[in-house]
Structure formats: C-alpha cells, structure tokens
Amino acid sequence: MRILFYFLVSVAVLAPHNLYAQHSSRTLSADSDYDKVVMPDLFSESVLVDDGETPPIEPNIIEVKFLKMPDIRGNSERVDRLIQGIKKDIPPEYDHYGHEIRRHMAGVGNLKIFEDEEYLIQQIKNVRKAGVIADFWKRHLKSEVKELENIVGNNENTSFADRTAFKQNKIASKTFIISLEAWIKANEKFLMTIYNSPPDMYEVLYPEITIKSSKIKLKFYNNFKAKQIKLKEIRAYQSFAMMVY
C-alpha cells in the first residue's frame, strides 16, 4: 500500500505532448558499453565472483518526481506504450515502474552486505519493494493487453500495422516481465543466503569470497550464478543495461 500511495502522490501535472514525444521514439537495442556480466568460479574454499580486482560501479539512480503520462492520441500510441520503458526509451519522470525498480536494485549487491547486517536487511527490503512494483507493472500491462485485444487485436477495422504491432508488443512485454521478476527473485534468494548464514561465515578479499562451510559455499555459488544469469537476461533491455547486480 505504501508503494501504491507513493505512486499516487508522485504524479504531477500533465506535461506537454512534445516534451514526451522527444523521448518516446528511440528504439532501444541490446548493445551497450557496460561491463560484461561475469559468472562465478567455484574453488575448494572460496568463490571467485569477478574477473577483476575492482567491484562494479553502481549506477547513481536518483529519486525523481513523476509526471502524469500525456493523453493517448490513438490506438497506435496505446499499442506502442506496451513496450515503452521496455524496448523503447522513456524519460525517468514518466517511467513510473522501471525507474523505481532500478533505483531500489542499484545497491543490492554492494560488498557491505557481508559486513553490515543493517545494510543487508535494507537491501532485502529494497528487493522486495522492487518486486511489488514489478507486480504493479505486470498487472498494468495485463490490463492494457486485455483491453487492446478488443480494441485492436480482434477488430477487423483496425489496420494491419496496428494488429501486427499489438501482437509483437504483447509478446515483448510478457517476455520482459518474466525476465524482470526472475531477476528480482534471484537477487532476493541470493541475499537471503547471506542473511541466513551464521555470523563471520564470509571473508571478502575481492574478487574472492572465502566461505567456511562447504555446504553454504555451494549454495552461495549456485545462487550467485543464478543471479548473474538473470542479470544478463534483464540487461538485454537497454533501460536496465546499467545494472550491475
């Protein structure tokens, strides 16, 4: 409820159409200049989590004041909005879901999770908040798709271009949500592995993490690897390409 309230109170006055349009037409690609996602290596007493000695640089994602989306000016634009913030760029002021998810996920894997229990707990809370926002996003998209099925998908009077775009965007948005939820859940599972471990279980000498228990070490390795796989998947979307955890 607090997150829903946050969205409601964050909405401001309607922005001019031309301001929004300047940012809504660029199609995003999977290519980026960010560092590659590194998979861990399992050793007898430790897990190697990176191929360099410097931890990744976390994105600086600031809190923004959200603006109300401009009125929709036709079926084509409504269909297009299914992939805005997913496969098409959108300013953070209008990206009510994606921006907040990235902001909450920006520091979830910081090395302080091994040293500061309060920080670890806060990151677990942040991941769960991101999960709630993702659920709002999923429900919003599901509702839009359901309405567009009658307006566009099953309407013979709709142009072939709009029907084709709707089919493609429906699949793209559904695929994205699956990747998004899997990424968030993988991070939560990884953080809970650390949270549920006995005190002083981990010794960090980056990029190597020594783990005193063989059982916990294997669990840590598996959950870290799963997290990295899901990170790679979500980073295929340019709006999430800067994420490092």
PDB file of C-alpha atoms in Angstrom:
ATOM      1  CA  MET A   1       0.000   0.000   0.000  1.00  0.00           C
ATOM      2  CA  ARG A   2       2.854   2.400   0.756  1.00  0.00           C
ATOM      3  CA  ILE A   3       4.280   1.952  -2.743  1.00  0.00           C
ATOM      4  CA  LEU A   4       0.867   2.469  -4.333  1.00  0.00           C
ATOM      5  CA  PHE A   5       0.481   5.608  -2.246  1.00  0.00           C
ATOM      6  CA  TYR A   6       3.941   6.731  -3.349  1.00  0.00           C
ATOM      7  CA  PHE A   7       2.914   6.440  -6.994  1.00  0.00           C
ATOM      8  CA  LEU A   8      -0.298   8.368  -6.410  1.00  0.00           C
ATOM      9  CA  VAL A   9       1.298  11.253  -4.565  1.00  0.00           C
ATOM     10  CA  SER A  10       4.202  11.432  -7.032  1.00  0.00           C
ATOM     11  CA  VAL A  11       2.038  12.175 -10.052  1.00  0.00           C
ATOM     12  CA  ALA A  12       2.289  15.827 -11.111  1.00  0.00           C
ATOM     13  CA  VAL A  13       0.554  17.980 -13.700  1.00  0.00           C
ATOM     14  CA  LEU A  14       0.207  16.888 -17.307  1.00  0.00           C
ATOM     15  CA  ALA A  15       3.373  17.529 -19.315  1.00  0.00           C
ATOM     16  CA  PRO A  16       3.314  18.926 -22.838  1.00  0.00           C
ATOM     17  CA  HIS A  17       2.969  16.329 -25.600  1.00  0.00           C
ATOM     18  CA  ASN A  18       6.059  17.483 -27.480  1.00  0.00           C
ATOM     19  CA  LEU A  19       8.323  17.042 -24.444  1.00  0.00           C
ATOM     20  CA  TYR A  20       7.246  13.427 -24.082  1.00  0.00           C
ATOM     21  CA  ALA A  21       7.426  12.736 -27.795  1.00  0.00           C
ATOM     22  CA  GLN A  22      11.060  13.821 -27.942  1.00  0.00           C
ATOM     23  CA  HIS A  23      11.959  10.844 -25.784  1.00  0.00           C
ATOM     24  CA  SER A  24       9.464   8.199 -26.842  1.00  0.00           C
ATOM     25  CA  SER A  25      10.561   7.360 -30.382  1.00  0.00           C
ATOM     26  CA  ARG A  26      14.046   5.888 -29.913  1.00  0.00           C
ATOM     27  CA  THR A  27      14.085   2.116 -30.096  1.00  0.00           C
ATOM     28  CA  LEU A  28      16.466   0.510 -27.636  1.00  0.00           C
ATOM     29  CA  SER A  29      18.984  -2.164 -28.580  1.00  0.00           C
ATOM     30  CA  ALA A  30      20.596  -4.920 -26.544  1.00  0.00           C
ATOM     31  CA  ASP A  31      24.067  -3.496 -27.175  1.00  0.00           C
ATOM     32  CA  SER A  32      25.751  -1.362 -24.546  1.00  0.00           C
ATOM     33  CA  ASP A  33      29.131  -0.133 -23.407  1.00  0.00           C
ATOM     34  CA  TYR A  34      28.721  -1.513 -19.886  1.00  0.00           C
ATOM     35  CA  ASP A  35      30.967  -4.207 -18.434  1.00  0.00           C
ATOM     36  CA  LYS A  36      30.025  -7.769 -19.278  1.00  0.00           C
ATOM     37  CA  VAL A  37      28.260  -9.962 -16.752  1.00  0.00           C
ATOM     38  CA  VAL A  38      30.833 -12.290 -15.157  1.00  0.00           C
ATOM     39  CA  MET A  39      29.950 -15.796 -13.997  1.00  0.00           C
ATOM     40  CA  PRO A  40      31.498 -17.058 -10.730  1.00  0.00           C
ATOM     41  CA  ASP A  41      34.112 -19.787 -10.311  1.00  0.00           C
ATOM     42  CA  LEU A  42      33.908 -22.361  -7.526  1.00  0.00           C
ATOM     43  CA  PHE A  43      37.100 -23.287  -5.651  1.00  0.00           C
ATOM     44  CA  SER A  44      37.797 -25.579  -2.700  1.00  0.00           C
ATOM     45  CA  GLU A  45      37.381 -22.858  -0.077  1.00  0.00           C
ATOM     46  CA  SER A  46      36.097 -19.843  -1.946  1.00  0.00           C
ATOM     47  CA  VAL A  47      34.048 -18.401  -4.792  1.00  0.00           C
ATOM     48  CA  LEU A  48      35.561 -16.048  -7.361  1.00  0.00           C
ATOM     49  CA  VAL A  49      32.858 -13.522  -8.235  1.00  0.00           C
ATOM     50  CA  ASP A  50      34.621 -11.279 -10.745  1.00  0.00           C
ATOM     51  CA  ASP A  51      37.460 -11.251 -13.262  1.00  0.00           C
ATOM     52  CA  GLY A  52      38.955  -8.019 -11.902  1.00  0.00           C
ATOM     53  CA  GLU A  53      40.010  -6.627  -8.545  1.00  0.00           C
ATOM     54  CA  THR A  54      37.636  -3.675  -8.566  1.00  0.00           C
ATOM     55  CA  PRO A  55      33.946  -4.085  -7.633  1.00  0.00           C
ATOM     56  CA  PRO A  56      31.448  -2.895 -10.258  1.00  0.00           C
ATOM     57  CA  ILE A  57      30.453   0.749 -10.250  1.00  0.00           C
ATOM     58  CA  GLU A  58      26.857   1.081  -9.156  1.00  0.00           C
ATOM     59  CA  PRO A  59      24.554   3.350 -11.157  1.00  0.00           C
ATOM     60  CA  ASN A  60      23.568   6.591  -9.467  1.00  0.00           C
ATOM     61  CA  ILE A  61      19.789   6.477  -9.813  1.00  0.00           C
ATOM     62  CA  ILE A  62      18.196   9.412  -8.064  1.00  0.00           C
ATOM     63  CA  GLU A  63      14.626   9.754  -6.911  1.00  0.00           C
ATOM     64  CA  VAL A  64      12.508  11.736  -9.363  1.00  0.00           C
ATOM     65  CA  LYS A  65       9.158  13.463  -9.255  1.00  0.00           C
ATOM     66  CA  PHE A  66       6.908  11.505 -11.567  1.00  0.00           C
ATOM     67  CA  LEU A  67       4.762  13.241 -14.169  1.00  0.00           C
ATOM     68  CA  LYS A  68       1.388  12.152 -15.445  1.00  0.00           C
ATOM     69  CA  MET A  69       1.560  10.398 -18.814  1.00  0.00           C
ATOM     70  CA  PRO A  70       0.248  12.521 -21.701  1.00  0.00           C
ATOM     71  CA  ASP A  71      -3.164  11.597 -23.020  1.00  0.00           C
ATOM     72  CA  ILE A  72      -3.159   8.812 -25.597  1.00  0.00           C
ATOM     73  CA  ARG A  73      -3.773  10.083 -29.122  1.00  0.00           C
ATOM     74  CA  GLY A  74      -4.914   6.922 -30.825  1.00  0.00           C
ATOM     75  CA  ASN A  75      -4.697   3.150 -30.868  1.00  0.00           C
ATOM     76  CA  SER A  76      -1.219   3.118 -32.382  1.00  0.00           C
ATOM     77  CA  GLU A  77       0.180   5.117 -29.474  1.00  0.00           C
ATOM     78  CA  ARG A  78      -1.601   2.950 -26.927  1.00  0.00           C
ATOM     79  CA  VAL A  79      -0.120  -0.176 -28.504  1.00  0.00           C
ATOM     80  CA  ASP A  80       3.282   1.500 -28.509  1.00  0.00           C
ATOM     81  CA  ARG A  81       3.075   2.194 -24.785  1.00  0.00           C
ATOM     82  CA  LEU A  82       3.154  -1.536 -24.057  1.00  0.00           C
ATOM     83  CA  ILE A  83       6.901  -1.509 -24.724  1.00  0.00           C
ATOM     84  CA  GLN A  84       7.816   1.981 -23.530  1.00  0.00           C
ATOM     85  CA  GLY A  85      10.404   1.646 -20.802  1.00  0.00           C
ATOM     86  CA  ILE A  86      10.998  -1.885 -22.072  1.00  0.00           C
ATOM     87  CA  LYS A  87      12.092  -1.742 -25.697  1.00  0.00           C
ATOM     88  CA  LYS A  88      11.608   1.980 -26.202  1.00  0.00           C
ATOM     89  CA  ASP A  89      13.195   4.794 -24.283  1.00  0.00           C
ATOM     90  CA  ILE A  90      11.171   6.896 -21.886  1.00  0.00           C
ATOM     91  CA  PRO A  91      12.243   9.754 -19.585  1.00  0.00           C
ATOM     92  CA  PRO A  92      12.529   8.724 -15.918  1.00  0.00           C
ATOM     93  CA  GLU A  93       9.790  11.195 -14.966  1.00  0.00           C
ATOM     94  CA  TYR A  94       7.332   9.066 -16.943  1.00  0.00           C
ATOM     95  CA  ASP A  95       8.876   5.672 -16.198  1.00  0.00           C
ATOM     96  CA  HIS A  96       6.826   5.106 -13.050  1.00  0.00           C
ATOM     97  CA  TYR A  97       7.710   1.436 -12.763  1.00  0.00           C
ATOM     98  CA  GLY A  98      11.121   0.852 -14.338  1.00  0.00           C
ATOM     99  CA  HIS A  99      12.883   3.818 -12.769  1.00  0.00           C
ATOM    100  CA  GLU A 100      11.788   2.906  -9.247  1.00  0.00           C
ATOM    101  CA  ILE A 101      12.734  -0.732  -9.746  1.00  0.00           C
ATOM    102  CA  ARG A 102      16.230   0.244 -10.904  1.00  0.00           C
ATOM    103  CA  ARG A 103      16.587   2.711  -8.040  1.00  0.00           C
ATOM    104  CA  HIS A 104      15.764   0.064  -5.453  1.00  0.00           C
ATOM    105  CA  MET A 105      18.018  -2.522  -7.107  1.00  0.00           C
ATOM    106  CA  ALA A 106      21.025  -0.247  -7.624  1.00  0.00           C
ATOM    107  CA  GLY A 107      22.954  -1.266  -4.500  1.00  0.00           C
ATOM    108  CA  VAL A 108      21.604  -4.678  -3.575  1.00  0.00           C
ATOM    109  CA  GLY A 109      24.919  -6.460  -4.128  1.00  0.00           C
ATOM    110  CA  ASN A 110      27.259  -3.929  -2.564  1.00  0.00           C
ATOM    111  CA  LEU A 111      30.028  -5.586  -0.526  1.00  0.00           C
ATOM    112  CA  LYS A 112      28.524  -4.049   2.598  1.00  0.00           C
ATOM    113  CA  ILE A 113      26.003  -6.907   2.567  1.00  0.00           C
ATOM    114  CA  PHE A 114      28.806  -9.058   4.023  1.00  0.00           C
ATOM    115  CA  GLU A 115      29.866  -6.539   6.670  1.00  0.00           C
ATOM    116  CA  ASP A 116      26.796  -4.628   7.817  1.00  0.00           C
ATOM    117  CA  GLU A 117      23.667  -6.565   8.760  1.00  0.00           C
ATOM    118  CA  GLU A 118      21.518  -3.435   8.778  1.00  0.00           C
ATOM    119  CA  TYR A 119      22.607  -2.678   5.218  1.00  0.00           C
ATOM    120  CA  LEU A 120      21.873  -6.282   4.221  1.00  0.00           C
ATOM    121  CA  ILE A 121      18.388  -6.083   5.707  1.00  0.00           C
ATOM    122  CA  GLN A 122      17.758  -2.797   3.907  1.00  0.00           C
ATOM    123  CA  GLN A 123      18.734  -4.359   0.585  1.00  0.00           C
ATOM    124  CA  ILE A 124      16.382  -7.269   1.197  1.00  0.00           C
ATOM    125  CA  LYS A 125      13.624  -4.710   1.797  1.00  0.00           C
ATOM    126  CA  ASN A 126      14.632  -2.871  -1.381  1.00  0.00           C
ATOM    127  CA  VAL A 127      14.476  -6.045  -3.457  1.00  0.00           C
ATOM    128  CA  ARG A 128      11.036  -6.820  -2.089  1.00  0.00           C
ATOM    129  CA  LYS A 129       9.847  -3.291  -2.849  1.00  0.00           C
ATOM    130  CA  ALA A 130      11.128  -3.752  -6.396  1.00  0.00           C
ATOM    131  CA  GLY A 131       9.131  -6.983  -6.548  1.00  0.00           C
ATOM    132  CA  VAL A 132       5.944  -5.182  -5.506  1.00  0.00           C
ATOM    133  CA  ILE A 133       6.487  -2.502  -8.160  1.00  0.00           C
ATOM    134  CA  ALA A 134       7.136  -5.185 -10.780  1.00  0.00           C
ATOM    135  CA  ASP A 135       3.823  -6.767  -9.820  1.00  0.00           C
ATOM    136  CA  PHE A 136       2.030  -3.435 -10.324  1.00  0.00           C
ATOM    137  CA  TRP A 137       3.719  -3.148 -13.730  1.00  0.00           C
ATOM    138  CA  LYS A 138       2.676  -6.679 -14.683  1.00  0.00           C
ATOM    139  CA  ARG A 139      -0.933  -6.044 -13.679  1.00  0.00           C
ATOM    140  CA  HIS A 140      -0.984  -2.758 -15.583  1.00  0.00           C
ATOM    141  CA  LEU A 141       0.333  -4.413 -18.741  1.00  0.00           C
ATOM    142  CA  LYS A 142      -2.057  -7.337 -18.362  1.00  0.00           C
ATOM    143  CA  SER A 143      -4.992  -4.939 -18.071  1.00  0.00           C
ATOM    144  CA  GLU A 144      -3.837  -2.959 -21.109  1.00  0.00           C
ATOM    145  CA  VAL A 145      -3.389  -6.110 -23.191  1.00  0.00           C
ATOM    146  CA  LYS A 146      -6.868  -7.323 -22.239  1.00  0.00           C
ATOM    147  CA  GLU A 147      -8.476  -4.055 -23.343  1.00  0.00           C
ATOM    148  CA  LEU A 148      -6.390  -3.841 -26.501  1.00  0.00           C
ATOM    149  CA  GLU A 149      -7.444  -7.356 -27.500  1.00  0.00           C
ATOM    150  CA  ASN A 150     -10.949  -5.980 -28.171  1.00  0.00           C
ATOM    151  CA  ILE A 151      -9.896  -2.559 -29.410  1.00  0.00           C
ATOM    152  CA  VAL A 152      -7.124  -3.692 -31.752  1.00  0.00           C
ATOM    153  CA  GLY A 153      -6.456  -7.426 -31.761  1.00  0.00           C
ATOM    154  CA  ASN A 154      -9.969  -8.653 -32.579  1.00  0.00           C
ATOM    155  CA  ASN A 155     -11.171  -5.617 -34.504  1.00  0.00           C
ATOM    156  CA  GLU A 156     -11.290  -6.122 -38.276  1.00  0.00           C
ATOM    157  CA  ASN A 157     -11.482  -2.360 -38.775  1.00  0.00           C
ATOM    158  CA  THR A 158      -8.063  -1.898 -37.206  1.00  0.00           C
ATOM    159  CA  SER A 159      -5.133  -1.505 -39.567  1.00  0.00           C
ATOM    160  CA  PHE A 160      -2.888  -4.475 -40.275  1.00  0.00           C
ATOM    161  CA  ALA A 161       0.077  -2.475 -38.944  1.00  0.00           C
ATOM    162  CA  ASP A 162      -1.642  -1.872 -35.585  1.00  0.00           C
ATOM    163  CA  ARG A 163      -2.702  -5.514 -35.219  1.00  0.00           C
ATOM    164  CA  THR A 164       0.818  -6.695 -36.037  1.00  0.00           C
ATOM    165  CA  ALA A 165       2.399  -4.212 -33.623  1.00  0.00           C
ATOM    166  CA  PHE A 166      -0.022  -5.287 -30.902  1.00  0.00           C
ATOM    167  CA  LYS A 167       0.881  -8.968 -31.308  1.00  0.00           C
ATOM    168  CA  GLN A 168       4.591  -8.181 -31.196  1.00  0.00           C
ATOM    169  CA  ASN A 169       4.366  -5.767 -28.269  1.00  0.00           C
ATOM    170  CA  LYS A 170       2.144  -8.121 -26.282  1.00  0.00           C
ATOM    171  CA  ILE A 171       4.766 -10.864 -26.555  1.00  0.00           C
ATOM    172  CA  ALA A 172       7.637  -8.461 -25.861  1.00  0.00           C
ATOM    173  CA  SER A 173       6.042  -7.055 -22.698  1.00  0.00           C
ATOM    174  CA  LYS A 174       5.171 -10.524 -21.377  1.00  0.00           C
ATOM    175  CA  THR A 175       8.700 -11.812 -22.024  1.00  0.00           C
ATOM    176  CA  PHE A 176      10.164  -8.781 -20.292  1.00  0.00           C
ATOM    177  CA  ILE A 177       8.053  -9.199 -17.165  1.00  0.00           C
ATOM    178  CA  ILE A 178       9.139 -12.836 -16.884  1.00  0.00           C
ATOM    179  CA  SER A 179      12.808 -11.785 -17.032  1.00  0.00           C
ATOM    180  CA  LEU A 180      12.231  -8.881 -14.646  1.00  0.00           C
ATOM    181  CA  GLU A 181      10.560 -10.983 -11.973  1.00  0.00           C
ATOM    182  CA  ALA A 182      13.168 -13.735 -12.286  1.00  0.00           C
ATOM    183  CA  TRP A 183      15.992 -11.200 -11.860  1.00  0.00           C
ATOM    184  CA  ILE A 184      14.417  -9.673  -8.750  1.00  0.00           C
ATOM    185  CA  LYS A 185      13.667 -13.061  -7.192  1.00  0.00           C
ATOM    186  CA  ALA A 186      17.200 -14.313  -7.895  1.00  0.00           C
ATOM    187  CA  ASN A 187      18.650 -11.300  -6.066  1.00  0.00           C
ATOM    188  CA  GLU A 188      16.352 -11.845  -3.101  1.00  0.00           C
ATOM    189  CA  LYS A 189      17.304 -15.520  -2.900  1.00  0.00           C
ATOM    190  CA  PHE A 190      21.000 -14.600  -3.013  1.00  0.00           C
ATOM    191  CA  LEU A 191      20.616 -12.002  -0.256  1.00  0.00           C
ATOM    192  CA  MET A 192      18.669 -14.434   1.913  1.00  0.00           C
ATOM    193  CA  THR A 193      21.513 -16.945   1.580  1.00  0.00           C
ATOM    194  CA  ILE A 194      23.811 -14.425   3.228  1.00  0.00           C
ATOM    195  CA  TYR A 195      21.198 -13.342   5.773  1.00  0.00           C
ATOM    196  CA  ASN A 196      20.565 -16.936   6.879  1.00  0.00           C
ATOM    197  CA  SER A 197      24.257 -17.792   7.191  1.00  0.00           C
ATOM    198  CA  PRO A 198      25.979 -17.942  10.591  1.00  0.00           C
ATOM    199  CA  PRO A 199      27.993 -14.868  11.667  1.00  0.00           C
ATOM    200  CA  ASP A 200      31.520 -14.491  10.239  1.00  0.00           C
ATOM    201  CA  MET A 201      30.837 -17.086   7.543  1.00  0.00           C
ATOM    202  CA  TYR A 202      32.237 -14.908   4.747  1.00  0.00           C
ATOM    203  CA  GLU A 203      35.663 -13.367   4.317  1.00  0.00           C
ATOM    204  CA  VAL A 204      35.893 -10.972   1.404  1.00  0.00           C
ATOM    205  CA  LEU A 205      39.128 -10.273  -0.419  1.00  0.00           C
ATOM    206  CA  TYR A 206      37.627  -9.059  -3.659  1.00  0.00           C
ATOM    207  CA  PRO A 207      37.083 -10.666  -6.103  1.00  0.00           C
ATOM    208  CA  GLU A 208      37.409 -13.797  -3.985  1.00  0.00           C
ATOM    209  CA  ILE A 209      34.996 -14.662  -1.189  1.00  0.00           C
ATOM    210  CA  THR A 210      36.118 -17.338   1.246  1.00  0.00           C
ATOM    211  CA  ILE A 211      33.276 -19.316   2.838  1.00  0.00           C
ATOM    212  CA  LYS A 212      33.923 -21.507   5.878  1.00  0.00           C
ATOM    213  CA  SER A 213      31.163 -24.056   5.246  1.00  0.00           C
ATOM    214  CA  SER A 214      31.324 -26.251   2.123  1.00  0.00           C
ATOM    215  CA  LYS A 215      27.535 -26.596   2.091  1.00  0.00           C
ATOM    216  CA  ILE A 216      26.954 -22.845   2.309  1.00  0.00           C
ATOM    217  CA  LYS A 217      29.734 -22.232  -0.223  1.00  0.00           C
ATOM    218  CA  LEU A 218      27.983 -24.403  -2.803  1.00  0.00           C
ATOM    219  CA  LYS A 219      24.635 -22.747  -2.094  1.00  0.00           C
ATOM    220  CA  PHE A 220      26.244 -19.312  -2.346  1.00  0.00           C
ATOM    221  CA  TYR A 221      27.885 -20.236  -5.663  1.00  0.00           C
ATOM    222  CA  ASN A 222      24.665 -21.606  -7.164  1.00  0.00           C
ATOM    223  CA  ASN A 223      22.582 -18.620  -6.096  1.00  0.00           C
ATOM    224  CA  PHE A 224      25.208 -16.124  -7.222  1.00  0.00           C
ATOM    225  CA  LYS A 225      25.439 -17.814 -10.617  1.00  0.00           C
ATOM    226  CA  ALA A 226      21.638 -17.852 -10.958  1.00  0.00           C
ATOM    227  CA  LYS A 227      21.569 -14.158 -10.113  1.00  0.00           C
ATOM    228  CA  GLN A 228      24.194 -13.402 -12.763  1.00  0.00           C
ATOM    229  CA  ILE A 229      22.306 -15.370 -15.412  1.00  0.00           C
ATOM    230  CA  LYS A 230      19.146 -13.378 -14.695  1.00  0.00           C
ATOM    231  CA  LEU A 231      21.149 -10.138 -14.626  1.00  0.00           C
ATOM    232  CA  LYS A 232      22.446 -10.896 -18.114  1.00  0.00           C
ATOM    233  CA  GLU A 233      18.900 -11.504 -19.324  1.00  0.00           C
ATOM    234  CA  ILE A 234      17.495  -8.258 -17.929  1.00  0.00           C
ATOM    235  CA  ARG A 235      20.463  -6.266 -19.221  1.00  0.00           C
ATOM    236  CA  ALA A 236      19.453  -7.227 -22.753  1.00  0.00           C
ATOM    237  CA  TYR A 237      16.935  -4.398 -22.268  1.00  0.00           C
ATOM    238  CA  GLN A 238      18.830  -1.133 -22.674  1.00  0.00           C
ATOM    239  CA  SER A 239      16.914   0.618 -19.899  1.00  0.00           C
ATOM    240  CA  PHE A 240      18.352  -1.974 -17.472  1.00  0.00           C
ATOM    241  CA  ALA A 241      21.787  -2.273 -19.091  1.00  0.00           C
ATOM    242  CA  MET A 242      23.467  -0.175 -16.385  1.00  0.00           C
ATOM    243  CA  MET A 243      22.504  -2.551 -13.595  1.00  0.00           C
ATOM    244  CA  VAL A 244      25.460  -4.355 -12.013  1.00  0.00           C
ATOM    245  CA  TYR A 245      23.802  -6.820  -9.613  1.00  0.00           C
TER     246      TYR A 245
END
